[in-house]
mmCIF file of C-alpha atoms (C1' of nucleotides) in Angstrom:
data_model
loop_
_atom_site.group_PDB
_atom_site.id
_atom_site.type_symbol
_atom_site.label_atom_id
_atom_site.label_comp_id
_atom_site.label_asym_id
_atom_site.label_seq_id
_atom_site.Cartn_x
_atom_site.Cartn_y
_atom_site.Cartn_z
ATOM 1 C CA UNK A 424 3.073 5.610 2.589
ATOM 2 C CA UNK A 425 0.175 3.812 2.642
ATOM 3 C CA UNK A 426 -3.283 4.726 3.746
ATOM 4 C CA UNK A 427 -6.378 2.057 4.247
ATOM 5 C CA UNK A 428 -9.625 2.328 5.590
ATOM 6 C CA UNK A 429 -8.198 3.028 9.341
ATOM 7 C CA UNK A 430 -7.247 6.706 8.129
ATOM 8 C CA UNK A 431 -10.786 7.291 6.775
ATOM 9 C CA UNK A 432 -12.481 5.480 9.452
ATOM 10 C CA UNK A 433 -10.557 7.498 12.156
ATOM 11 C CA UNK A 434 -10.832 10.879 10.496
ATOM 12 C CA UNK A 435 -14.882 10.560 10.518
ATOM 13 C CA UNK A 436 -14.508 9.525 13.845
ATOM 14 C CA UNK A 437 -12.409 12.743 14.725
ATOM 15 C CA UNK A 438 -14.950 14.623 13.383
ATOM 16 C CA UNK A 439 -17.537 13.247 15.352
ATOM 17 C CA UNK A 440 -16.301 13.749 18.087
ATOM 18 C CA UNK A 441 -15.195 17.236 17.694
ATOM 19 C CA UNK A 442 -19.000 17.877 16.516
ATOM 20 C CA UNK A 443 -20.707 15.952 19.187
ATOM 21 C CA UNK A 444 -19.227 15.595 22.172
ATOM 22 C CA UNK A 445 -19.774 18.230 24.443
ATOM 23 C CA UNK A 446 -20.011 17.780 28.261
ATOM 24 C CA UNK A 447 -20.912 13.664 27.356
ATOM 25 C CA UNK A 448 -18.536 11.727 25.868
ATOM 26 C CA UNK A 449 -19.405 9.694 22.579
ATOM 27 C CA UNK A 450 -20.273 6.440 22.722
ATOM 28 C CA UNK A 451 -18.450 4.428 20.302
ATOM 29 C CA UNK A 452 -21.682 2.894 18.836
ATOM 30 C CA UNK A 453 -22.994 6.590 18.488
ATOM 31 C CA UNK A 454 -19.680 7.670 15.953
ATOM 32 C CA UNK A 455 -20.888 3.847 14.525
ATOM 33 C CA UNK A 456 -24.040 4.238 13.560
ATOM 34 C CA UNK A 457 -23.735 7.639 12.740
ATOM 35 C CA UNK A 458 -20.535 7.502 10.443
ATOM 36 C CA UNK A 459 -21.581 4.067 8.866
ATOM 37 C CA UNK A 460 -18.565 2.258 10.383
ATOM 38 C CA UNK A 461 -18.390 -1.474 11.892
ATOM 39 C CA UNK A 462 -18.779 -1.301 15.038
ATOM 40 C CA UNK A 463 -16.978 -3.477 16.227
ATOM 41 C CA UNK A 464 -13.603 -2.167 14.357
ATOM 42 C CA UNK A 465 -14.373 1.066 15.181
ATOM 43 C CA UNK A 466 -13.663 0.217 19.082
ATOM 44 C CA UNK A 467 -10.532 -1.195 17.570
ATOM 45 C CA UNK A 468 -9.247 1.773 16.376
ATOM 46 C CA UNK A 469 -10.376 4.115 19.280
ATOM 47 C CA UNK A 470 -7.693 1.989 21.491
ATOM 48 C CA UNK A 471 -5.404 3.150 18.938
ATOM 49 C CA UNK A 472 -6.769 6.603 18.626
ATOM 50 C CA UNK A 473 -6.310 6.637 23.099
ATOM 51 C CA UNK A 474 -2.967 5.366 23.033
ATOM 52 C CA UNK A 475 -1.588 7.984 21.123
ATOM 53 C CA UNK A 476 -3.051 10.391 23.393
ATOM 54 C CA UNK A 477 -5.485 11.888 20.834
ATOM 55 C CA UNK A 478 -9.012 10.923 22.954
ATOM 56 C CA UNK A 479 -9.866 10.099 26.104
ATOM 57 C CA UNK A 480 -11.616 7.020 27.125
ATOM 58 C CA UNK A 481 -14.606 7.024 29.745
ATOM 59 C CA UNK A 482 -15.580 3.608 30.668
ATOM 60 C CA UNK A 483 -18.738 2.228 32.437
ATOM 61 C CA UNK A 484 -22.383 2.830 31.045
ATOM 62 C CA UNK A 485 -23.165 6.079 29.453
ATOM 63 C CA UNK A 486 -19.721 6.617 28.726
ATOM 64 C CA UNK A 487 -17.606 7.225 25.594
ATOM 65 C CA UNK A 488 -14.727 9.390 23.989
ATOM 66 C CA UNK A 489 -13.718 12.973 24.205
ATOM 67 C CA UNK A 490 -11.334 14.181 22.207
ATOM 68 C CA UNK A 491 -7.681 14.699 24.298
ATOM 69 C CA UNK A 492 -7.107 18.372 23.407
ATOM 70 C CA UNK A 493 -8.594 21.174 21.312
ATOM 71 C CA UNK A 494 -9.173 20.622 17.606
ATOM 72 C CA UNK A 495 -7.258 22.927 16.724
ATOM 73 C CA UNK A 496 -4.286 20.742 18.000
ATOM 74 C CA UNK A 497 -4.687 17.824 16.322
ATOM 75 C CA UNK A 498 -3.980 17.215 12.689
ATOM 76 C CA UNK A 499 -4.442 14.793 9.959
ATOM 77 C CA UNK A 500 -1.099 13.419 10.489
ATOM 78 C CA UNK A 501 -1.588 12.752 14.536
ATOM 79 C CA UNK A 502 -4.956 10.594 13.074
ATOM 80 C CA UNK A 503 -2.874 9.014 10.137
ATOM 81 C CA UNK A 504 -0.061 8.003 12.352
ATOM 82 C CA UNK A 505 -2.315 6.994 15.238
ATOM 83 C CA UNK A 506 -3.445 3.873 13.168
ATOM 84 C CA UNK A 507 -0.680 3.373 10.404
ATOM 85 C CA UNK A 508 2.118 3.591 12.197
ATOM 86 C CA UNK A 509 4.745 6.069 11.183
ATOM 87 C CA UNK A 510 4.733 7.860 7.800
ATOM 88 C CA UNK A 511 7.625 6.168 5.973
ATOM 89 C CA UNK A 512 8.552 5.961 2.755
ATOM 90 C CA UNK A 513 7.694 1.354 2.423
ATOM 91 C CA UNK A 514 10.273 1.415 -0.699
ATOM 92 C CA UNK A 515 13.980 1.641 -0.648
ATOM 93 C CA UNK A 516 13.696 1.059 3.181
ATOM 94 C CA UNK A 517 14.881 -1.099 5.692
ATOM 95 C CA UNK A 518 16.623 -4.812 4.343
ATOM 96 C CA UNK A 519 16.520 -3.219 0.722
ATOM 97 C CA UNK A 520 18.515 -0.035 1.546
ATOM 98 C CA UNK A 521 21.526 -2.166 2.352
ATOM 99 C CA UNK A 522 20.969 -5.186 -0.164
ATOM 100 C CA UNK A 523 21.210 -2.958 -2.955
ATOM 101 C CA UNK A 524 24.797 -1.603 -2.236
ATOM 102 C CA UNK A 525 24.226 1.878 -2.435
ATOM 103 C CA UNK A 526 23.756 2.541 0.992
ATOM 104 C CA UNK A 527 21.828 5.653 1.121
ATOM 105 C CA UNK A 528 23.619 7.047 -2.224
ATOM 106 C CA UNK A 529 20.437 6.603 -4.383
ATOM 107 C CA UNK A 530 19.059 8.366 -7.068
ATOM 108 C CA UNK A 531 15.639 6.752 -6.588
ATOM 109 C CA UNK A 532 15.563 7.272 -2.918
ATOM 110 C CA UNK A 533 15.482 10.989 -2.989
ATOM 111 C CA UNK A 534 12.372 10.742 -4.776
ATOM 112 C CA UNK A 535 10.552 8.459 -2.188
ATOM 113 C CA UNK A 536 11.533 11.207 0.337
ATOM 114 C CA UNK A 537 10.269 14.317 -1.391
ATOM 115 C CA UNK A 538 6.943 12.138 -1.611
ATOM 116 C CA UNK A 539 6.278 11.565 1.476
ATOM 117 C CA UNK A 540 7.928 15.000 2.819
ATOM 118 C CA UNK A 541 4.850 16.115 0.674
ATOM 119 C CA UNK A 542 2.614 13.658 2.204
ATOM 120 C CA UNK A 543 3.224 14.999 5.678
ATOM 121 C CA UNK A 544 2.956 18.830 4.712
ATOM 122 C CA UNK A 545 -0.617 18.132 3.148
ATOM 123 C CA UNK A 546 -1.636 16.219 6.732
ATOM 124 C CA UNK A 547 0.348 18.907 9.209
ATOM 125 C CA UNK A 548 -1.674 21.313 7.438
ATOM 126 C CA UNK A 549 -4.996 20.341 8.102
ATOM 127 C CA UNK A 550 -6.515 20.252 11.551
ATOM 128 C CA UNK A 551 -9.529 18.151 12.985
ATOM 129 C CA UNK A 552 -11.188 21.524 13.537
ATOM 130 C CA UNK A 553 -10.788 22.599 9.619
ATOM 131 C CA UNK A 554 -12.394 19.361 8.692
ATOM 132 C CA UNK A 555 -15.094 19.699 11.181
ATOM 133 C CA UNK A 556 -15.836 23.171 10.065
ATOM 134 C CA UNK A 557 -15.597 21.902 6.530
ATOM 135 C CA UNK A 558 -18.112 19.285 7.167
ATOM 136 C CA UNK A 559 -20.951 21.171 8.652
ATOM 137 C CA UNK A 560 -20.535 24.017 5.856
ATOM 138 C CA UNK A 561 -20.940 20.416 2.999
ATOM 139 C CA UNK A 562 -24.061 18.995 5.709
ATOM 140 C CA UNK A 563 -25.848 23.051 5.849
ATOM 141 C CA UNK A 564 -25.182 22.914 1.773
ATOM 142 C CA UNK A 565 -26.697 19.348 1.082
ATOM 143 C CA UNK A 566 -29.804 19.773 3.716
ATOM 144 C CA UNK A 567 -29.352 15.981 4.138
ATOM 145 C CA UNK A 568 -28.968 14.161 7.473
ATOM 146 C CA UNK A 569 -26.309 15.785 9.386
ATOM 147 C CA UNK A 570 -22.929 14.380 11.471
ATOM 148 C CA UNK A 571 -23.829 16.618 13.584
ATOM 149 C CA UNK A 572 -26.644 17.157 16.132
ATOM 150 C CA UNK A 573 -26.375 20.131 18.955
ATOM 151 C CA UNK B 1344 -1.935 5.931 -2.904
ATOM 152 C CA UNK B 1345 0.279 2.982 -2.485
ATOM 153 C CA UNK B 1346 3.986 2.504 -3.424
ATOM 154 C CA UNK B 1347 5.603 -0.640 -3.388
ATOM 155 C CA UNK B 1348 8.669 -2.178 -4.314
ATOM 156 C CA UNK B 1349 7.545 -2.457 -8.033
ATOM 157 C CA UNK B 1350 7.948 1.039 -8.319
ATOM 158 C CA UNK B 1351 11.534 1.210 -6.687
ATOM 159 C CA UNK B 1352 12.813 -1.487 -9.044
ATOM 160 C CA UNK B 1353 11.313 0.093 -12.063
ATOM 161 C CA UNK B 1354 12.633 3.445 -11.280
ATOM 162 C CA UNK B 1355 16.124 1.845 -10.793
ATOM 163 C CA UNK B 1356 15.234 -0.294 -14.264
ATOM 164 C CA UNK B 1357 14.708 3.265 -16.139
ATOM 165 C CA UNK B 1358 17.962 5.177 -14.835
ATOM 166 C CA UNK B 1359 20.253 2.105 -15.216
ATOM 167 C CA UNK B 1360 18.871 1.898 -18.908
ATOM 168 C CA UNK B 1361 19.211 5.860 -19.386
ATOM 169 C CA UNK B 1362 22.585 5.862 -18.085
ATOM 170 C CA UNK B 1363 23.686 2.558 -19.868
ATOM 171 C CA UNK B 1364 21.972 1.860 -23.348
ATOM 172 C CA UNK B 1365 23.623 3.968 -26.302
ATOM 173 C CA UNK B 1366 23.711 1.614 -29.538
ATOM 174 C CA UNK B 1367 22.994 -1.472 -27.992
ATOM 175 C CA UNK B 1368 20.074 -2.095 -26.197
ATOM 176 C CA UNK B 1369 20.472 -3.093 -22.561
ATOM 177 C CA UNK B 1370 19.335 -6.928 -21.376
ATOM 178 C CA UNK B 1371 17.181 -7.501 -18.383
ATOM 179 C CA UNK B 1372 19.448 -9.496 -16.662
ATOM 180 C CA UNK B 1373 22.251 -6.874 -16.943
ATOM 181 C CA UNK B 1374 20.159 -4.550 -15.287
ATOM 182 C CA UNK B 1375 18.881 -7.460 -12.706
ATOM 183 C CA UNK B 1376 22.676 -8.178 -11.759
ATOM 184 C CA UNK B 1377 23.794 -4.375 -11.490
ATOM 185 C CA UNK B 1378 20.432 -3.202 -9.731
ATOM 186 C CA UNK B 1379 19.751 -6.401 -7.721
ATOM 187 C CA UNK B 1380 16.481 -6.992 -8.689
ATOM 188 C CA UNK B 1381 15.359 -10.961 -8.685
ATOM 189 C CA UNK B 1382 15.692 -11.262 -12.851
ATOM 190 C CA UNK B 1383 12.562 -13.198 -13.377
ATOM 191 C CA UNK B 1384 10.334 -9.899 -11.519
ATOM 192 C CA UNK B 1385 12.249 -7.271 -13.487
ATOM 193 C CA UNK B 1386 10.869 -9.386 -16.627
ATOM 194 C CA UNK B 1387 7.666 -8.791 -15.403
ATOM 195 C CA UNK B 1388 8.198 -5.411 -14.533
ATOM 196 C CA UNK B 1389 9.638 -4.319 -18.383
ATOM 197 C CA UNK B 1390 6.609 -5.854 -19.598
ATOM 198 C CA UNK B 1391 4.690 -3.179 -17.892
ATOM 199 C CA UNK B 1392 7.239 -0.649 -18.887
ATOM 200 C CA UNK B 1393 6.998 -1.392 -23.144
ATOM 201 C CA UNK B 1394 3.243 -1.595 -22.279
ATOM 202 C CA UNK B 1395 2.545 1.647 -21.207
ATOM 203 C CA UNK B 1396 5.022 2.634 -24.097
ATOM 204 C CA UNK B 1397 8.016 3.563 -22.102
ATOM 205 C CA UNK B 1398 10.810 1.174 -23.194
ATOM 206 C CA UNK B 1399 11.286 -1.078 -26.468
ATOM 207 C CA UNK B 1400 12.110 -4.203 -26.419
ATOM 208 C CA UNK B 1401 14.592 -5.745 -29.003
ATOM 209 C CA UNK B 1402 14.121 -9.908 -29.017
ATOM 210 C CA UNK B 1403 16.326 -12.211 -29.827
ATOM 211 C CA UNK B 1404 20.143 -12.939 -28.961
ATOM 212 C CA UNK B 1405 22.097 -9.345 -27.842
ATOM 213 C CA UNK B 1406 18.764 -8.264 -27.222
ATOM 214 C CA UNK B 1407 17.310 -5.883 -24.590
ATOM 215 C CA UNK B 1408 15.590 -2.437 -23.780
ATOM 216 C CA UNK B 1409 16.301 0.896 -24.845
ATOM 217 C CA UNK B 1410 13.782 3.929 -23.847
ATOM 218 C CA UNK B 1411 11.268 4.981 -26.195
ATOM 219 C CA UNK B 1412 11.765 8.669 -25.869
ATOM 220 C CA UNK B 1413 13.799 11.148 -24.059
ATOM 221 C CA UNK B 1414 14.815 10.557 -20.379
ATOM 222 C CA UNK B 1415 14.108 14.352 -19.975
ATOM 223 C CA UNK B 1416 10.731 13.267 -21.056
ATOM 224 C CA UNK B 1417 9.967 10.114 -19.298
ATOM 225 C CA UNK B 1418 8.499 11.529 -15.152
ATOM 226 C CA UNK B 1419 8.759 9.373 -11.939
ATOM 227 C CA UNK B 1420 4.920 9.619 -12.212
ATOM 228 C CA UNK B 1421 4.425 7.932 -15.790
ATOM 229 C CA UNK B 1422 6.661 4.917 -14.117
ATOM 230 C CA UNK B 1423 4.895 4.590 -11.029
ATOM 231 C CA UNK B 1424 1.776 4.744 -13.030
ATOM 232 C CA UNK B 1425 3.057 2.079 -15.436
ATOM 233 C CA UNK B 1426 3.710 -0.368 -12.387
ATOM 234 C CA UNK B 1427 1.036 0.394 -10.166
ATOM 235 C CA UNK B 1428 -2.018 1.655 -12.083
ATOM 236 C CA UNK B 1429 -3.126 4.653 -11.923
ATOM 237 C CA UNK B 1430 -2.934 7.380 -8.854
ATOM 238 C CA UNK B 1431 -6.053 7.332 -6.986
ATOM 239 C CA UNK B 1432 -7.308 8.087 -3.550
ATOM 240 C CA UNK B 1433 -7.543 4.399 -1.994
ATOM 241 C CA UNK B 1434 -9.763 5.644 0.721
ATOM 242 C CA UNK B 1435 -13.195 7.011 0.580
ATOM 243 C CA UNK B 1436 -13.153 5.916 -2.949
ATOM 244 C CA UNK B 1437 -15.635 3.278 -5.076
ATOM 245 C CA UNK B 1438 -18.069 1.308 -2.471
ATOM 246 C CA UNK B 1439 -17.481 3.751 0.426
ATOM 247 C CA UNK B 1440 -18.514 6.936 -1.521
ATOM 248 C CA UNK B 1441 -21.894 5.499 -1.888
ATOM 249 C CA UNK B 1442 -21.981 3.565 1.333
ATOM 250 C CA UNK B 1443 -20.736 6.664 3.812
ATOM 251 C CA UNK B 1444 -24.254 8.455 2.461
ATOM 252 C CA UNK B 1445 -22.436 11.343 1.767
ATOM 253 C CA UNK B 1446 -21.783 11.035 -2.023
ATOM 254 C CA UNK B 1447 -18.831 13.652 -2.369
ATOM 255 C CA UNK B 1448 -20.305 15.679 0.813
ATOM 256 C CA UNK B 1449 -17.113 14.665 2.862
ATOM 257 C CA UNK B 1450 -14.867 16.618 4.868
ATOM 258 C CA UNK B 1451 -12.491 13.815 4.498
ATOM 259 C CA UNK B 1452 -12.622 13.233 1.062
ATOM 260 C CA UNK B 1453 -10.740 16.642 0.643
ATOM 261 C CA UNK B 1454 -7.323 15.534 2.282
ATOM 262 C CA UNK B 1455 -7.402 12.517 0.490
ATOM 263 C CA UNK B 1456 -7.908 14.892 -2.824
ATOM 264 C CA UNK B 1457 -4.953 16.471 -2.004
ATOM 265 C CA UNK B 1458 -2.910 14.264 -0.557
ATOM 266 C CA UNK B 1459 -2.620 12.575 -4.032
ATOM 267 C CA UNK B 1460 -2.565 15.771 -6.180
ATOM 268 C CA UNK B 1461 0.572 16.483 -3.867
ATOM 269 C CA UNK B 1462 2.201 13.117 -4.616
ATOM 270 C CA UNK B 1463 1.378 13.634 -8.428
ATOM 271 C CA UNK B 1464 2.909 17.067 -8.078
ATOM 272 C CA UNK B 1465 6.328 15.763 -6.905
ATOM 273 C CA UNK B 1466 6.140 12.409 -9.123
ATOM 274 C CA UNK B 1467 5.393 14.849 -12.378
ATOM 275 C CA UNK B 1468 8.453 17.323 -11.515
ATOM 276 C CA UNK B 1469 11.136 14.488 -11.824
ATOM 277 C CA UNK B 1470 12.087 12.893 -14.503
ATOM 278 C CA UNK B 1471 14.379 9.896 -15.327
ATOM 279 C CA UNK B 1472 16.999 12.135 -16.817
ATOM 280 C CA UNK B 1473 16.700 14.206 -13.502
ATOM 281 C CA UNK B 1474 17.680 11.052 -11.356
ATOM 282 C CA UNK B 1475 20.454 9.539 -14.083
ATOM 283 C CA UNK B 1476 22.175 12.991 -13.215
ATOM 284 C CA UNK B 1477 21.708 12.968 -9.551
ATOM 285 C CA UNK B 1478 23.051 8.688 -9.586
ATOM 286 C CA UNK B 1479 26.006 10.018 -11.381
ATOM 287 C CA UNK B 1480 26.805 12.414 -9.368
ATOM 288 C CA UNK B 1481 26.184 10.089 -6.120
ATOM 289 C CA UNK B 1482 28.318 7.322 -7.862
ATOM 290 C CA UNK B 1483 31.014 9.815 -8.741
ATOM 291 C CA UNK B 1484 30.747 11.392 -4.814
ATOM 292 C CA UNK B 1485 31.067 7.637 -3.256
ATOM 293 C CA UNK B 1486 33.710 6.520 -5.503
ATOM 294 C CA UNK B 1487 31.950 3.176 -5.691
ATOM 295 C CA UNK B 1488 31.152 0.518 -8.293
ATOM 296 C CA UNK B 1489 29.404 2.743 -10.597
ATOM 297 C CA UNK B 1490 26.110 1.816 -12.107
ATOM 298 C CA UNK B 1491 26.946 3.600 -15.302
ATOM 299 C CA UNK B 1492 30.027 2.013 -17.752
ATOM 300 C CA UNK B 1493 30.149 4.691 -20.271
ATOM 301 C "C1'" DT C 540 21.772 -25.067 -39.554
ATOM 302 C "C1'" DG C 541 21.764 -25.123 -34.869
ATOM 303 C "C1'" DG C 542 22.780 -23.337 -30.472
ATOM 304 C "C1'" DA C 543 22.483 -19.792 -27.250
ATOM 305 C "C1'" DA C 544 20.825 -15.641 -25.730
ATOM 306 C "C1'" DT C 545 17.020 -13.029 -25.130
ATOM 307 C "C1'" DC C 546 12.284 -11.426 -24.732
ATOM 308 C "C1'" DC C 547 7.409 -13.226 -23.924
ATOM 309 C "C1'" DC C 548 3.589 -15.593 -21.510
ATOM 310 C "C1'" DT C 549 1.041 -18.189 -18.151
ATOM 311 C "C1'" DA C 550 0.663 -20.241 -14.087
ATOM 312 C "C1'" DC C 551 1.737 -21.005 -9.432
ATOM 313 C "C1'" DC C 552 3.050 -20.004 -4.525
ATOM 314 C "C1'" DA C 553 4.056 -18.470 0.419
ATOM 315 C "C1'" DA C 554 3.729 -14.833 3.443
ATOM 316 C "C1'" DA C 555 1.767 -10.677 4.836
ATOM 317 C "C1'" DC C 556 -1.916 -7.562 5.200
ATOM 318 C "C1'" DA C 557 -6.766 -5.531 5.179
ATOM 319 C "C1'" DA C 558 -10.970 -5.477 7.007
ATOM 320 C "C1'" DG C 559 -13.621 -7.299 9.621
ATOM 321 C "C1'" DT C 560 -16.052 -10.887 13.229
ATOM 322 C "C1'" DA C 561 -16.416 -13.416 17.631
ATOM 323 C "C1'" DT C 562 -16.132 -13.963 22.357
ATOM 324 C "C1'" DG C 563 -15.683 -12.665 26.557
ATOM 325 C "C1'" DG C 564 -13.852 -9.741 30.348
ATOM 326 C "C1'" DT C 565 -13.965 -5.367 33.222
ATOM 327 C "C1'" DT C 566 -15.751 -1.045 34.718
ATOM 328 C "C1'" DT C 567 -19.474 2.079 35.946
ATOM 329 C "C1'" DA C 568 -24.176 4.503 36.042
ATOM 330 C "C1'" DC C 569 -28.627 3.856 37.479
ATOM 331 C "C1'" DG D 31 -27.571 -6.239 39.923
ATOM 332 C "C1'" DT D 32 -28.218 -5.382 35.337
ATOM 333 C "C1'" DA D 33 -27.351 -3.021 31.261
ATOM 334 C "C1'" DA D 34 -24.238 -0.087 28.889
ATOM 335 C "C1'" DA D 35 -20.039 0.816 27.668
ATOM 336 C "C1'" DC D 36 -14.916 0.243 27.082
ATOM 337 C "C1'" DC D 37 -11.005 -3.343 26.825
ATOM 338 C "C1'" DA D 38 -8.423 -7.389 25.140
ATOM 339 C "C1'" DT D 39 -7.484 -11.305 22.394
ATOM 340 C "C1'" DA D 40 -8.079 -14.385 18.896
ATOM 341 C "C1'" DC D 41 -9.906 -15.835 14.618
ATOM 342 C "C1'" DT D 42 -11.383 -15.457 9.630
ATOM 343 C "C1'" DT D 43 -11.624 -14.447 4.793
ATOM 344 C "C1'" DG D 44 -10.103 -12.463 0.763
ATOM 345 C "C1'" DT D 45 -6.537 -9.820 -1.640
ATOM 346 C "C1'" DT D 46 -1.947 -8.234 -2.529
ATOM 347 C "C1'" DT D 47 3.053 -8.572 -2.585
ATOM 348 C "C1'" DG D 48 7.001 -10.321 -4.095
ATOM 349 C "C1'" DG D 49 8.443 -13.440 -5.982
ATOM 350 C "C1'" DT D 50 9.430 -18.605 -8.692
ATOM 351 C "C1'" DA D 51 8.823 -22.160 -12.399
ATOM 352 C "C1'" DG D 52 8.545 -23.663 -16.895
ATOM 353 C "C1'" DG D 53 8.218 -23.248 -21.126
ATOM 354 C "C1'" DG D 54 7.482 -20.791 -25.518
ATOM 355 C "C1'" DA D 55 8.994 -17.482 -29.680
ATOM 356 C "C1'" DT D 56 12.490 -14.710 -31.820
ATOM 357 C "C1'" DT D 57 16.976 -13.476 -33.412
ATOM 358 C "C1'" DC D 58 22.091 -13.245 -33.618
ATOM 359 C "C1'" DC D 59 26.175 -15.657 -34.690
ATOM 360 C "C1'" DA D 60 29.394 -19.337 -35.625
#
DNA sequence: TGGAATCCCTACCAAACAAGTATGGTTTAC
DNA sequence: GTAAACCATACTTGTTTGGTAGGGATTCCA
């Protein structure tokens, strides 16, 4: 239930991919410099982004990333819970949900759930391809500098 | 975008208080001892709470709280708003909007958008006299110590 | 009148976390 | 064999979380 720069930061990456990569993969300093993210921490979250299966990793010069499978197939929530762990609900969990005696029978707790049940319908929803889609329609609109190249 | 255990506690702070103040106003550490919440951070906490006008406070000795208006008109959201500030995006939000070059222009920006209208959505359609109900009816269920006397 | 209970206020603190930075290793194309 | 790229680990700096400490100010009650 909590979302920090690593969500944003992966999503544009996402998207970058799914616009640029085609038969080259995308250098990590490409998706960088072209999505205004630290470089350095950017490679930091592609490991994360590989180990949960949602890019592949070519290594050696002139490599990069490509994303794992179609677009299509990958959602907000694979991205979110690629770099923030699992979507849980952080209150009335864990050492608190025994500590305060109610053990699961708690008004409050039900709440907490139906948020993040919400949470997780809003990111199942939306796919890499929408957003990528999304984006070029916002880039064509504004005439500015595109994410996107080919 | 971020819930913490502020929140919980203050939630648990408003249904123990609807469910236990009828004449007499309800002391901090009475709620602190039934809810288990450290008594010096739920003082904190009902600071916030008169603050954003959703309890009184009555000083003095045989003091306490009592709600300032209805439980059926007191939401989940005005608490959580009360304890953590208001409901914003967290991510591409303030420096970021500016620094990303695309002022507004983001594919991403839109799942955060709704992301948090979809929290708000569940936090407005609760309210404290909604969760008082569903406690009593867990309390009465269990057939443990109740956190309601009357 | 004087405790004692209670809210009120400010300050402080340790641990965890966010968001990077630094350094170097390993693999591969050319 | 060198440069480009991914990979791994450790460090840093500032903020937040979840409290604690210590003392006020107010009010009931004996």
């Amino acid at each position: 239930m909590r979302l920090t720069a690593k969500s944003e930061y992966g999503l544009l990456a996402m998207i970058d991919l799914a616009l640029n990569s085609g038969e080259q993969p995308v250098s990590a300093r490409e998706i960088s410099e072209r999505q205004a993210i630290p470089a350095k921490f950017l490679e930091q979250l592609m490991v994360q982004l590989r180990q949960a299966g949602l890019v592949s990793a070519v290594r050696g010069a002139r490599g990069g990333f490509v994303l794992d499978r179609a677009a299509e197939e990958i959602t907000v929530l694979n991205v979110v819970e690629a770099l923030e762990g699992p979507l849980h609900t952080t209150v009335c969990d864990g050492d608190r949900a025994e500590t305060c005696g109610r053990s699961g029978a708690c008004a409050a707790a039900s709440v907490w759930k139906q948020a993040t049940a919400a949470l997780r319908d809003v990111f199942t929803a939306t796919t890499i391809a929408d957003l990528s889609r999304t984006q070029v329609r916002l880039d064509d609109a504004a005439g500015t500098e595109p994410a996107h190249e080919g």
